[in-house]
Amino acid sequence: MDISLTDRFREKVKNASKILFFTGAGISAESGIPTFRGKDGIWNKLKPEELANFNAFLKNPDMVWNWYQHRRSIIHESQPNAGHIAIREFEKVFNEVTVVTQNVDNLHRRAGSKVVYELHGNIEKNYCIQCKKRYDDPSLAFIDSVPKCSECGGLIRPDVVWFGEMLPQDVFRISENAADLCDICFIVGTSSVVYPAAYIPITAKSSGAFLVEINIASTEISDQVDQSYFGKSGEILPDLLKAIMDERRN
Ligand code: BV8
Ligand code: ZN
């Protein structure tokens, strides 16, 4: 795919040192992990409020637990794709590359990215809703009905942020800080409708960063970005990396 850089983008690339990737479910689509709101989105059948929500879990713990088991089983079969790998390779071109992801699938870490902030948690981790004891043992992922805490008998839940729950404040703060300081903010595979995560690129823009969106369709943030690339992130990111490396070499 021939990727061209506008003069303004070329200028930014030449002088940039801090890069931020803000990613969503779309970057994992080519790894076989369904997105949330796309045409085959997992939330087409059941509403997010019915699943990614603490009351839904209390009302029907086995149903919610099984939904996460289903997603974990898909994730266990999946591999990081060329998009995740290209983002890791950007670390060889710029001094600072930060990944701020809404995804809970751990694929950026598995691709080898060094600095990854998970705003919505990690589906491979769990904890007791009563005593908060951690249950991060992967074998838990193969239990069909919601497990009970060995300490207090409480229900064990996935360590992800549900609707109506606060994001991990330390992770959100450090991500906001990275957005404040970055020279270029890539927005990859997200519909940018979930807050406060979707404030990250807005923070970057207000601090003067150049915004680049990579998506198969336009989104809520498309009218605020400086450069859009429409297509699959697994195809665009490797070619964009190459074009940027050539630019910085010249
Ligand atoms: C909170 C859980 C309050 C884990 C998720 C303003 C401020 C604060 C809150 C709100 C606000 N307005 C509304 C709210 C409430 C709510 C919210 O944002 N609702 C929205 C839907 C209207 N936010 C919350 O409830 C948050 N909590 O604010 O608490 C609070 C405050 C103080 C004290 C107490 C409480 C919590 C939000 C987190 C919810 N949890 N997930 C899980 O099960 O996964 S959200 C869920 O959506 C995922 O985390 C996902 O990452 C996230 C965003 O979705 P996307 O990643 O963008 O995925 P989507 O399918 O939408 O889009 C995919 C995109 O990829 C598309 O654009 C598609 O075109 C593109 N694509 C597809 N294929 C490709 C591709 N692009 C490139 N290449 C491809 N191949
Ligand atoms: Zn417990």
CSV table of N, CA, C and O and ligand atoms in Angstrom, one decimal, residues 128-133 135 149-154, ligand 2:
chain,number,residue,atom,x,y,z
A,128,CYS,N,-11.2,-10.9,43.7
A,128,CYS,CA,-12.5,-11.2,44.5
A,128,CYS,C,-13.2,-9.9,44.8
A,128,CYS,O,-12.6,-8.9,45.2
A,129,ILE,N,-14.5,-9.9,44.5
A,129,ILE,CA,-15.2,-8.6,44.7
A,129,ILE,C,-15.4,-8.2,46.1
A,129,ILE,O,-15.6,-7.1,46.5
A,130,GLN,N,-15.2,-9.2,47.0
A,130,GLN,CA,-15.3,-8.9,48.5
A,130,GLN,C,-14.0,-8.4,49.1
A,130,GLN,O,-13.8,-7.3,49.5
A,131,CYS,N,-13.0,-9.3,49.0
A,131,CYS,CA,-11.7,-9.0,49.8
A,131,CYS,C,-10.6,-8.5,48.8
A,131,CYS,O,-9.5,-8.3,49.2
A,132,LYS,N,-10.9,-8.5,47.5
A,132,LYS,CA,-10.0,-7.9,46.5
A,132,LYS,C,-8.8,-8.8,46.3
A,132,LYS,O,-7.8,-8.4,45.6
A,133,LYS,N,-8.8,-10.0,46.9
A,133,LYS,CA,-7.7,-10.9,46.6
A,133,LYS,C,-7.5,-11.1,45.1
A,133,LYS,O,-8.5,-11.3,44.4
A,135,TYR,N,-6.6,-13.0,41.6
A,135,TYR,CA,-6.6,-14.3,41.0
A,135,TYR,C,-6.1,-14.2,39.6
A,135,TYR,O,-6.9,-14.2,38.7
A,149,CYS,N,-14.0,-17.1,45.9
A,149,CYS,CA,-12.7,-16.7,46.6
A,149,CYS,C,-12.4,-17.8,47.6
A,149,CYS,O,-13.2,-18.2,48.5
A,150,SER,N,-11.1,-18.3,47.7
A,150,SER,CA,-10.7,-19.3,48.7
A,150,SER,C,-10.6,-18.7,50.1
A,150,SER,O,-10.7,-19.3,51.1
A,151,GLU,N,-10.4,-17.3,50.1
A,151,GLU,CA,-10.3,-16.7,51.4
A,151,GLU,C,-11.7,-16.4,52.0
A,151,GLU,O,-11.9,-16.7,53.2
A,152,CYS,N,-12.6,-15.8,51.2
A,152,CYS,CA,-13.8,-15.3,51.9
A,152,CYS,C,-15.1,-15.8,51.2
A,152,CYS,O,-16.2,-15.4,51.5
A,153,GLY,N,-14.9,-16.6,50.1
A,153,GLY,CA,-16.1,-17.1,49.4
A,153,GLY,C,-16.8,-16.1,48.5
A,153,GLY,O,-17.8,-16.4,47.9
A,154,GLY,N,-16.2,-14.9,48.3
A,154,GLY,CA,-16.7,-13.9,47.4
A,154,GLY,C,-16.6,-14.3,46.0
A,154,GLY,O,-15.8,-15.2,45.6
B,2,ZN,ZN,-12.3,-12.9,48.9
